[in-house]
Amino acid sequence: MGFFYGNKLLQLSTLYVFLQQIFKNLKSISMKIAVVGATGMVGGVVLQVLEERQFPINELLLVASEKSVGKKMVFKNKEYTVMGLEQAVEAAPDLAIFSAGGTTSLEWAPRFAAVGTKVIDNSSAWRMDHHKKLIVPEINASLLTREDAIIANPNCSTIQLVMVLYPLHQKYRIKRVVISTYQSVTGTGVKAMQQLNNETHGKGGDMAYPYPIHRNAIPHCDVFEENGYTKEEMKMVRETQKILADPTIAVSATAVRVPVVGGHSESVNVEFEQDFNIDELRLLLHPTPGVTLQDNPDTQTYPMPLYAQGKDEVFVGRIRRDLSQPKSLNMWIVSDNLRKGAATNTVQIAEYLVNNKLI
Ligand SMILES: NC(=O)c1ccc[n+]([C@@H]2O[C@H](COP(=O)([O-])OP(=O)(O)OC[C@H]3O[C@@H](n4cnc5c(N)ncnc54)[C@H](OP(=O)(O)O)[C@@H]3O)[C@@H](O)[C@H]2O)c1
């Protein structure tokens, strides 16, 4: 007895082997995944992005601190119980997406790696480690190999910056970049959102920042380093050079927290080695995957966090020559820090690993 597959007649035994192979392939790409920091701001969006992009999951472990163990959460209409890190390591997942702060990553990412789990880490713990890759898939995913056990996801302000700088650097070679950020409160996590909500409603409560954020602008993101810059500012310097694989690019940043929730905005001044034609430069950015040009003063079209919220693209506009200096331009870059700045980039890395059989 036989069956037709396409225009081929298959014997029953051949069909059985064929179906077995399909089943095996489906099983091998469907994975056991741990989301570490599942109760947090980034963790929540990671779950949302995994669901939206139909990432192949056959077992999901939701992991958080001891205070959340036992809490119930829902993913794809199914209820899960939050577990602790020890229990998650024992389950040896294929992949762990970490968004639980640097201290947790430093201690636990190697423990997951030791049981064969691939770790993609959202914290700053491993980003500047010479043995760890710092990945923005549109730029440097091809660096990844099966041997990369812990992969670092860049800082949110850096991701949206390099997404736009990369094609420009390829064409005109960047000499120097000066950035001023206007960063969303969502970048500091759940506690900061609570502070803004409390202050907006005239209530007291725990403070994530040293000052009120409602109706304020705080020129202080993350802790201060000895050189007078904040860690957030130095992340933009070091991570940009690492991702663009060019330590000669001079980068200077000022990071400011503003009472905004949709995403981070950046005023960016770039000086190039080579001169450029502004229309040609726009044409170069237009087809760049993941980048959307919103740039038309006549129609008051420019990127804004209110409209970037919930989207995966990096929006760029207000592109204009710097009239004070040759071979230089100014632009305005906006992106949802929780999406491309964190969750989406992480899930894209995971997809690259799956699609290229690196996991
Ligand atoms: N927010 C952003 O835009 C952004 C962007 C890029 C990267 N990141 C990075 O992503 C990480 C998380 O940021 P977030 O904004 O999501 O912070 P968050 O809202 O404060 O969430 C922190 C998460 O980590 C968990 N956690 C804390 N300590 C833990 C521990 N000892 N063991 C296990 N889980 C622990 C928390 O669990 P409990 O609920 O149980 O406390 C919570 O799920 C940070 O490293 C941050 O730098 C954030």
mmCIF file of N, CA, C and O and ligand atoms in Angstrom, residues 36-44 63-69 71 82 84-85 98-105 108 121-124 127 153-157 159 184-191 222 235 264 337-339 341-343, ligand 1:
data_model
loop_
_atom_site.group_PDB
_atom_site.id
_atom_site.type_symbol
_atom_site.label_atom_id
_atom_site.label_comp_id
_atom_site.label_asym_id
_atom_site.label_seq_id
_atom_site.Cartn_x
_atom_site.Cartn_y
_atom_site.Cartn_z
ATOM 1 N N VAL A 36 14.476 34.612 33.019
ATOM 2 C CA VAL A 36 14.928 35.004 34.361
ATOM 3 C C VAL A 36 14.688 36.509 34.528
ATOM 4 O O VAL A 36 15.190 37.312 33.743
ATOM 5 N N GLY A 37 13.880 36.853 35.543
ATOM 6 C CA GLY A 37 13.437 38.242 35.696
ATOM 7 C C GLY A 37 12.066 38.401 35.051
ATOM 8 O O GLY A 37 11.705 39.494 34.601
ATOM 9 N N ALA A 38 11.300 37.303 35.035
ATOM 10 C CA ALA A 38 10.006 37.277 34.327
ATOM 11 C C ALA A 38 9.000 38.259 34.907
ATOM 12 O O ALA A 38 8.105 38.713 34.201
ATOM 13 N N THR A 39 9.155 38.610 36.185
ATOM 14 C CA THR A 39 8.184 39.517 36.826
ATOM 15 C C THR A 39 8.551 40.989 36.613
ATOM 16 O O THR A 39 7.829 41.874 37.066
ATOM 17 N N GLY A 40 9.684 41.237 35.948
ATOM 18 C CA GLY A 40 10.168 42.613 35.791
ATOM 19 C C GLY A 40 9.659 43.271 34.522
ATOM 20 O O GLY A 40 8.927 42.678 33.728
ATOM 21 N N MET A 41 10.105 44.503 34.351
ATOM 22 C CA MET A 41 9.680 45.325 33.212
ATOM 23 C C MET A 41 10.151 44.695 31.894
ATOM 24 O O MET A 41 9.347 44.516 30.975
ATOM 25 N N VAL A 42 11.433 44.364 31.799
ATOM 26 C CA VAL A 42 11.960 43.769 30.556
ATOM 27 C C VAL A 42 11.427 42.345 30.397
ATOM 28 O O VAL A 42 10.984 41.951 29.311
ATOM 29 N N GLY A 43 11.446 41.566 31.506
ATOM 30 C CA GLY A 43 10.969 40.169 31.449
ATOM 31 C C GLY A 43 9.559 40.075 30.883
ATOM 32 O O GLY A 43 9.261 39.205 30.057
ATOM 33 N N GLY A 44 8.694 40.996 31.307
ATOM 34 C CA GLY A 44 7.301 40.997 30.826
ATOM 35 C C GLY A 44 7.247 41.202 29.315
ATOM 36 O O GLY A 44 6.474 40.550 28.611
ATOM 37 N N VAL A 63 11.182 32.647 36.020
ATOM 38 C CA VAL A 63 12.104 32.707 37.153
ATOM 39 C C VAL A 63 12.205 34.146 37.676
ATOM 40 O O VAL A 63 12.261 35.086 36.890
ATOM 41 N N ALA A 64 12.216 34.269 39.005
ATOM 42 C CA ALA A 64 12.399 35.606 39.613
ATOM 43 C C ALA A 64 13.056 35.428 40.977
ATOM 44 O O ALA A 64 13.547 34.342 41.306
ATOM 45 N N SER A 65 13.079 36.502 41.752
ATOM 46 C CA SER A 65 13.739 36.433 43.064
ATOM 47 C C SER A 65 12.870 35.617 44.024
ATOM 48 O O SER A 65 11.697 35.352 43.744
ATOM 49 N N GLU A 66 13.460 35.291 45.173
ATOM 50 C CA GLU A 66 12.758 34.457 46.163
ATOM 51 C C GLU A 66 11.412 35.058 46.558
ATOM 52 O O GLU A 66 10.457 34.340 46.806
ATOM 53 N N LYS A 67 11.358 36.413 46.553
ATOM 54 C CA LYS A 67 10.098 37.049 46.993
ATOM 55 C C LYS A 67 8.929 36.751 46.039
ATOM 56 O O LYS A 67 7.765 36.823 46.420
ATOM 57 N N SER A 68 9.237 36.391 44.790
ATOM 58 C CA SER A 68 8.164 36.119 43.816
ATOM 59 C C SER A 68 7.889 34.629 43.613
ATOM 60 O O SER A 68 6.966 34.270 42.868
ATOM 61 N N VAL A 69 8.718 33.772 44.223
ATOM 62 C CA VAL A 69 8.536 32.324 44.013
ATOM 63 C C VAL A 69 7.127 31.921 44.474
ATOM 64 O O VAL A 69 6.673 32.318 45.547
ATOM 65 N N LYS A 71 4.419 32.815 42.869
ATOM 66 C CA LYS A 71 3.471 33.728 42.222
ATOM 67 C C LYS A 71 2.978 33.107 40.904
ATOM 68 O O LYS A 71 3.722 32.387 40.241
ATOM 69 N N VAL A 82 5.879 30.928 39.269
ATOM 70 C CA VAL A 82 7.251 31.466 39.251
ATOM 71 C C VAL A 82 8.147 30.610 40.152
ATOM 72 O O VAL A 82 7.761 30.232 41.254
ATOM 73 N N GLY A 84 12.400 29.720 41.559
ATOM 74 C CA GLY A 84 13.676 30.352 41.901
ATOM 75 C C GLY A 84 14.777 29.875 40.962
ATOM 76 O O GLY A 84 14.583 28.958 40.154
ATOM 77 N N LEU A 85 15.940 30.497 41.085
ATOM 78 C CA LEU A 85 17.045 30.196 40.172
ATOM 79 C C LEU A 85 17.574 28.774 40.330
ATOM 80 O O LEU A 85 17.902 28.109 39.346
ATOM 81 N N PHE A 98 18.107 36.271 30.454
ATOM 82 C CA PHE A 98 18.280 36.925 31.746
ATOM 83 C C PHE A 98 17.953 38.422 31.653
ATOM 84 O O PHE A 98 18.521 39.141 30.833
ATOM 85 N N SER A 99 17.053 38.887 32.516
ATOM 86 C CA SER A 99 16.809 40.339 32.671
ATOM 87 C C SER A 99 16.563 40.552 34.160
ATOM 88 O O SER A 99 15.457 40.900 34.568
ATOM 89 N N ALA A 100 17.576 40.320 34.969
ATOM 90 C CA ALA A 100 17.395 40.351 36.424
ATOM 91 C C ALA A 100 18.529 41.081 37.126
ATOM 92 O O ALA A 100 18.801 40.832 38.299
ATOM 93 N N GLY A 101 19.200 41.999 36.392
ATOM 94 C CA GLY A 101 20.279 42.780 36.997
ATOM 95 C C GLY A 101 21.632 42.091 36.895
ATOM 96 O O GLY A 101 21.724 40.863 36.732
ATOM 97 N N GLY A 102 22.678 42.915 36.999
ATOM 98 C CA GLY A 102 24.044 42.434 36.807
ATOM 99 C C GLY A 102 24.515 41.428 37.845
ATOM 100 O O GLY A 102 25.202 40.451 37.512
ATOM 101 N N THR A 103 24.133 41.639 39.110
ATOM 102 C CA THR A 103 24.614 40.745 40.172
ATOM 103 C C THR A 103 24.086 39.331 39.950
ATOM 104 O O THR A 103 24.839 38.353 40.057
ATOM 105 N N THR A 104 22.802 39.232 39.595
ATOM 106 C CA THR A 104 22.202 37.919 39.332
ATOM 107 C C THR A 104 22.892 37.260 38.135
ATOM 108 O O THR A 104 23.214 36.071 38.154
ATOM 109 N N SER A 105 23.138 38.038 37.092
ATOM 110 C CA SER A 105 23.773 37.484 35.887
ATOM 111 C C SER A 105 25.191 36.997 36.173
ATOM 112 O O SER A 105 25.588 35.935 35.705
ATOM 113 N N TRP A 108 24.732 33.733 38.249
ATOM 114 C CA TRP A 108 23.925 32.622 37.758
ATOM 115 C C TRP A 108 24.118 32.268 36.293
ATOM 116 O O TRP A 108 23.911 31.112 35.907
ATOM 117 N N ASP A 121 21.994 37.587 27.901
ATOM 118 C CA ASP A 121 21.917 38.408 29.106
ATOM 119 C C ASP A 121 21.677 39.881 28.795
ATOM 120 O O ASP A 121 22.431 40.502 28.048
ATOM 121 N N ASN A 122 20.633 40.427 29.422
ATOM 122 C CA ASN A 122 20.267 41.829 29.230
ATOM 123 C C ASN A 122 21.007 42.800 30.143
ATOM 124 O O ASN A 122 20.910 44.010 29.960
ATOM 125 N N SER A 123 21.700 42.301 31.139
ATOM 126 C CA SER A 123 22.371 43.211 32.085
ATOM 127 C C SER A 123 23.711 43.658 31.501
ATOM 128 O O SER A 123 24.131 43.192 30.443
ATOM 129 N N SER A 124 24.397 44.517 32.245
ATOM 130 C CA SER A 124 25.705 44.990 31.758
ATOM 131 C C SER A 124 26.849 44.083 32.211
ATOM 132 O O SER A 124 28.008 44.344 31.906
ATOM 133 N N ARG A 127 28.963 42.493 29.109
ATOM 134 C CA ARG A 127 29.071 43.175 27.816
ATOM 135 C C ARG A 127 30.500 43.501 27.395
ATOM 136 O O ARG A 127 30.838 43.421 26.234
ATOM 137 N N ASN A 153 23.530 41.168 25.551
ATOM 138 C CA ASN A 153 22.637 42.087 24.844
ATOM 139 C C ASN A 153 23.072 43.507 25.230
ATOM 140 O O ASN A 153 23.217 43.795 26.416
ATOM 141 N N PRO A 154 23.280 44.393 24.278
ATOM 142 C CA PRO A 154 23.782 45.731 24.635
ATOM 143 C C PRO A 154 22.778 46.570 25.430
ATOM 144 O O PRO A 154 21.601 46.244 25.518
ATOM 145 N N ASN A 155 23.275 47.661 25.939
ATOM 146 C CA ASN A 155 22.470 48.667 26.639
ATOM 147 C C ASN A 155 21.435 49.261 25.664
ATOM 148 O O ASN A 155 21.712 49.424 24.477
ATOM 149 N N CYS A 156 20.266 49.595 26.210
ATOM 150 C CA CYS A 156 19.176 50.101 25.355
ATOM 151 C C CYS A 156 19.556 51.366 24.575
ATOM 152 O O CYS A 156 19.276 51.474 23.375
ATOM 153 N N SER A 157 20.228 52.312 25.221
ATOM 154 C CA SER A 157 20.599 53.561 24.532
ATOM 155 C C SER A 157 21.614 53.282 23.428
ATOM 156 O O SER A 157 21.637 53.980 22.406
ATOM 157 N N ILE A 159 21.884 50.357 21.679
ATOM 158 C CA ILE A 159 21.300 49.620 20.549
ATOM 159 C C ILE A 159 20.694 50.581 19.533
ATOM 160 O O ILE A 159 20.991 50.518 18.343
ATOM 161 N N SER A 184 13.602 57.260 28.968
ATOM 162 C CA SER A 184 12.317 56.877 29.550
ATOM 163 C C SER A 184 12.493 56.276 30.954
ATOM 164 O O SER A 184 13.484 55.587 31.235
ATOM 165 N N VAL A 185 11.497 56.502 31.771
ATOM 166 C CA VAL A 185 11.476 55.958 33.129
ATOM 167 C C VAL A 185 11.405 54.417 33.101
ATOM 168 O O VAL A 185 11.919 53.746 33.994
ATOM 169 N N THR A 186 10.842 53.855 32.026
ATOM 170 C CA THR A 186 10.762 52.384 31.916
ATOM 171 C C THR A 186 12.164 51.754 31.885
ATOM 172 O O THR A 186 12.307 50.574 32.167
ATOM 173 N N GLY A 187 13.170 52.550 31.545
ATOM 174 C CA GLY A 187 14.540 52.046 31.510
ATOM 175 C C GLY A 187 15.091 51.701 32.875
ATOM 176 O O GLY A 187 16.114 51.027 32.997
ATOM 177 N N THR A 188 14.427 52.171 33.931
ATOM 178 C CA THR A 188 14.917 51.889 35.287
ATOM 179 C C THR A 188 14.110 50.767 35.948
ATOM 180 O O THR A 188 14.417 50.360 37.062
ATOM 181 N N GLY A 189 13.056 50.295 35.277
ATOM 182 C CA GLY A 189 12.319 49.161 35.832
ATOM 183 C C GLY A 189 11.058 49.526 36.587
ATOM 184 O O GLY A 189 10.649 50.698 36.643
ATOM 185 N N VAL A 190 10.458 48.489 37.190
ATOM 186 C CA VAL A 190 9.143 48.588 37.835
ATOM 187 C C VAL A 190 9.104 49.689 38.897
ATOM 188 O O VAL A 190 8.156 50.472 38.971
ATOM 189 N N LYS A 191 10.157 49.773 39.715
ATOM 190 C CA LYS A 191 10.157 50.715 40.839
ATOM 191 C C LYS A 191 10.088 52.170 40.350
ATOM 192 O O LYS A 191 9.425 53.027 40.952
ATOM 193 N N ASP A 222 22.074 55.611 36.034
ATOM 194 C CA ASP A 222 23.003 54.639 36.618
ATOM 195 C C ASP A 222 24.006 55.387 37.530
ATOM 196 O O ASP A 222 23.876 56.592 37.736
ATOM 197 N N LYS A 235 28.743 53.334 29.088
ATOM 198 C CA LYS A 235 28.278 52.156 28.329
ATOM 199 C C LYS A 235 28.160 52.544 26.857
ATOM 200 O O LYS A 235 28.536 51.791 25.972
ATOM 201 N N HIS A 264 13.372 55.839 24.639
ATOM 202 C CA HIS A 264 14.481 56.786 24.800
ATOM 203 C C HIS A 264 14.615 57.641 23.531
ATOM 204 O O HIS A 264 14.473 57.130 22.415
ATOM 205 N N ASN A 337 12.781 51.482 24.450
ATOM 206 C CA ASN A 337 13.902 50.819 25.135
ATOM 207 C C ASN A 337 13.564 49.414 25.607
ATOM 208 O O ASN A 337 14.433 48.571 25.755
ATOM 209 N N LEU A 338 12.270 49.154 25.854
ATOM 210 C CA LEU A 338 11.894 47.815 26.326
ATOM 211 C C LEU A 338 11.785 46.828 25.161
ATOM 212 O O LEU A 338 11.857 45.623 25.365
ATOM 213 N N ARG A 339 11.602 47.346 23.920
ATOM 214 C CA ARG A 339 11.455 46.460 22.748
ATOM 215 C C ARG A 339 12.833 46.301 22.085
ATOM 216 O O ARG A 339 13.608 45.466 22.500
ATOM 217 N N GLY A 341 15.402 47.992 22.365
ATOM 218 C CA GLY A 341 16.466 48.249 23.344
ATOM 219 C C GLY A 341 16.711 47.098 24.312
ATOM 220 O O GLY A 341 17.709 47.097 25.033
ATOM 221 N N ALA A 342 15.807 46.134 24.354
ATOM 222 C CA ALA A 342 15.995 45.016 25.297
ATOM 223 C C ALA A 342 15.346 43.743 24.729
ATOM 224 O O ALA A 342 16.013 42.933 24.076
ATOM 225 N N ALA A 343 14.031 43.568 24.947
ATOM 226 C CA ALA A 343 13.377 42.285 24.662
ATOM 227 C C ALA A 343 13.486 41.835 23.209
ATOM 228 O O ALA A 343 13.868 40.692 22.930
HETATM 229 N N1 LIG B 1 14.360 48.559 31.446
HETATM 230 C C1 LIG B 1 15.095 48.653 30.333
HETATM 231 O O1 LIG B 1 14.798 49.422 29.403
HETATM 232 C C2 LIG B 1 16.291 47.797 30.161
HETATM 233 C C3 LIG B 1 16.888 47.783 28.919
HETATM 234 C C4 LIG B 1 17.998 46.965 28.728
HETATM 235 C C5 LIG B 1 18.459 46.216 29.769
HETATM 236 N N2 LIG B 1 17.857 46.261 30.987
HETATM 237 C C6 LIG B 1 18.392 45.411 32.037
HETATM 238 O O2 LIG B 1 17.466 44.361 32.276
HETATM 239 C C7 LIG B 1 17.494 44.003 33.659
HETATM 240 C C8 LIG B 1 16.105 44.091 34.253
HETATM 241 O O3 LIG B 1 15.614 45.407 34.125
HETATM 242 P P1 LIG B 1 14.106 45.781 34.425
HETATM 243 O O4 LIG B 1 13.955 47.173 33.985
HETATM 244 O O5 LIG B 1 13.195 44.740 33.906
HETATM 245 O O6 LIG B 1 14.078 45.724 36.045
HETATM 246 P P2 LIG B 1 12.865 45.383 37.032
HETATM 247 O O7 LIG B 1 11.576 45.814 36.445
HETATM 248 O O8 LIG B 1 13.260 45.931 38.337
HETATM 249 O O9 LIG B 1 12.849 43.781 37.115
HETATM 250 C C9 LIG B 1 13.889 43.053 37.701
HETATM 251 C C10 LIG B 1 13.603 41.568 37.569
HETATM 252 O O10 LIG B 1 14.719 40.842 38.083
HETATM 253 C C11 LIG B 1 14.281 39.961 39.109
HETATM 254 N N3 LIG B 1 15.309 39.809 40.132
HETATM 255 C C12 LIG B 1 15.855 40.769 40.897
HETATM 256 N N4 LIG B 1 16.759 40.230 41.740
HETATM 257 C C13 LIG B 1 16.763 38.904 41.514
HETATM 258 C C14 LIG B 1 17.457 37.803 42.073
HETATM 259 N N5 LIG B 1 18.343 37.968 43.073
HETATM 260 N N6 LIG B 1 17.194 36.563 41.608
HETATM 261 C C15 LIG B 1 16.292 36.374 40.611
HETATM 262 N N7 LIG B 1 15.591 37.380 40.040
HETATM 263 C C16 LIG B 1 15.831 38.633 40.488
HETATM 264 C C17 LIG B 1 13.043 40.619 39.678
HETATM 265 O O11 LIG B 1 12.277 39.661 40.359
HETATM 266 P P3 LIG B 1 11.273 40.104 41.583
HETATM 267 O O12 LIG B 1 10.046 40.652 40.906
HETATM 268 O O13 LIG B 1 11.028 38.840 42.280
HETATM 269 O O14 LIG B 1 11.993 41.115 42.393
HETATM 270 C C18 LIG B 1 12.390 41.111 38.399
HETATM 271 O O15 LIG B 1 11.765 40.036 37.722
HETATM 272 C C19 LIG B 1 18.521 44.927 34.309
HETATM 273 O O16 LIG B 1 19.767 44.268 34.341
HETATM 274 C C20 LIG B 1 18.567 46.100 33.375
HETATM 275 O O17 LIG B 1 19.780 46.791 33.424
HETATM 276 C C21 LIG B 1 16.784 47.023 31.204
#
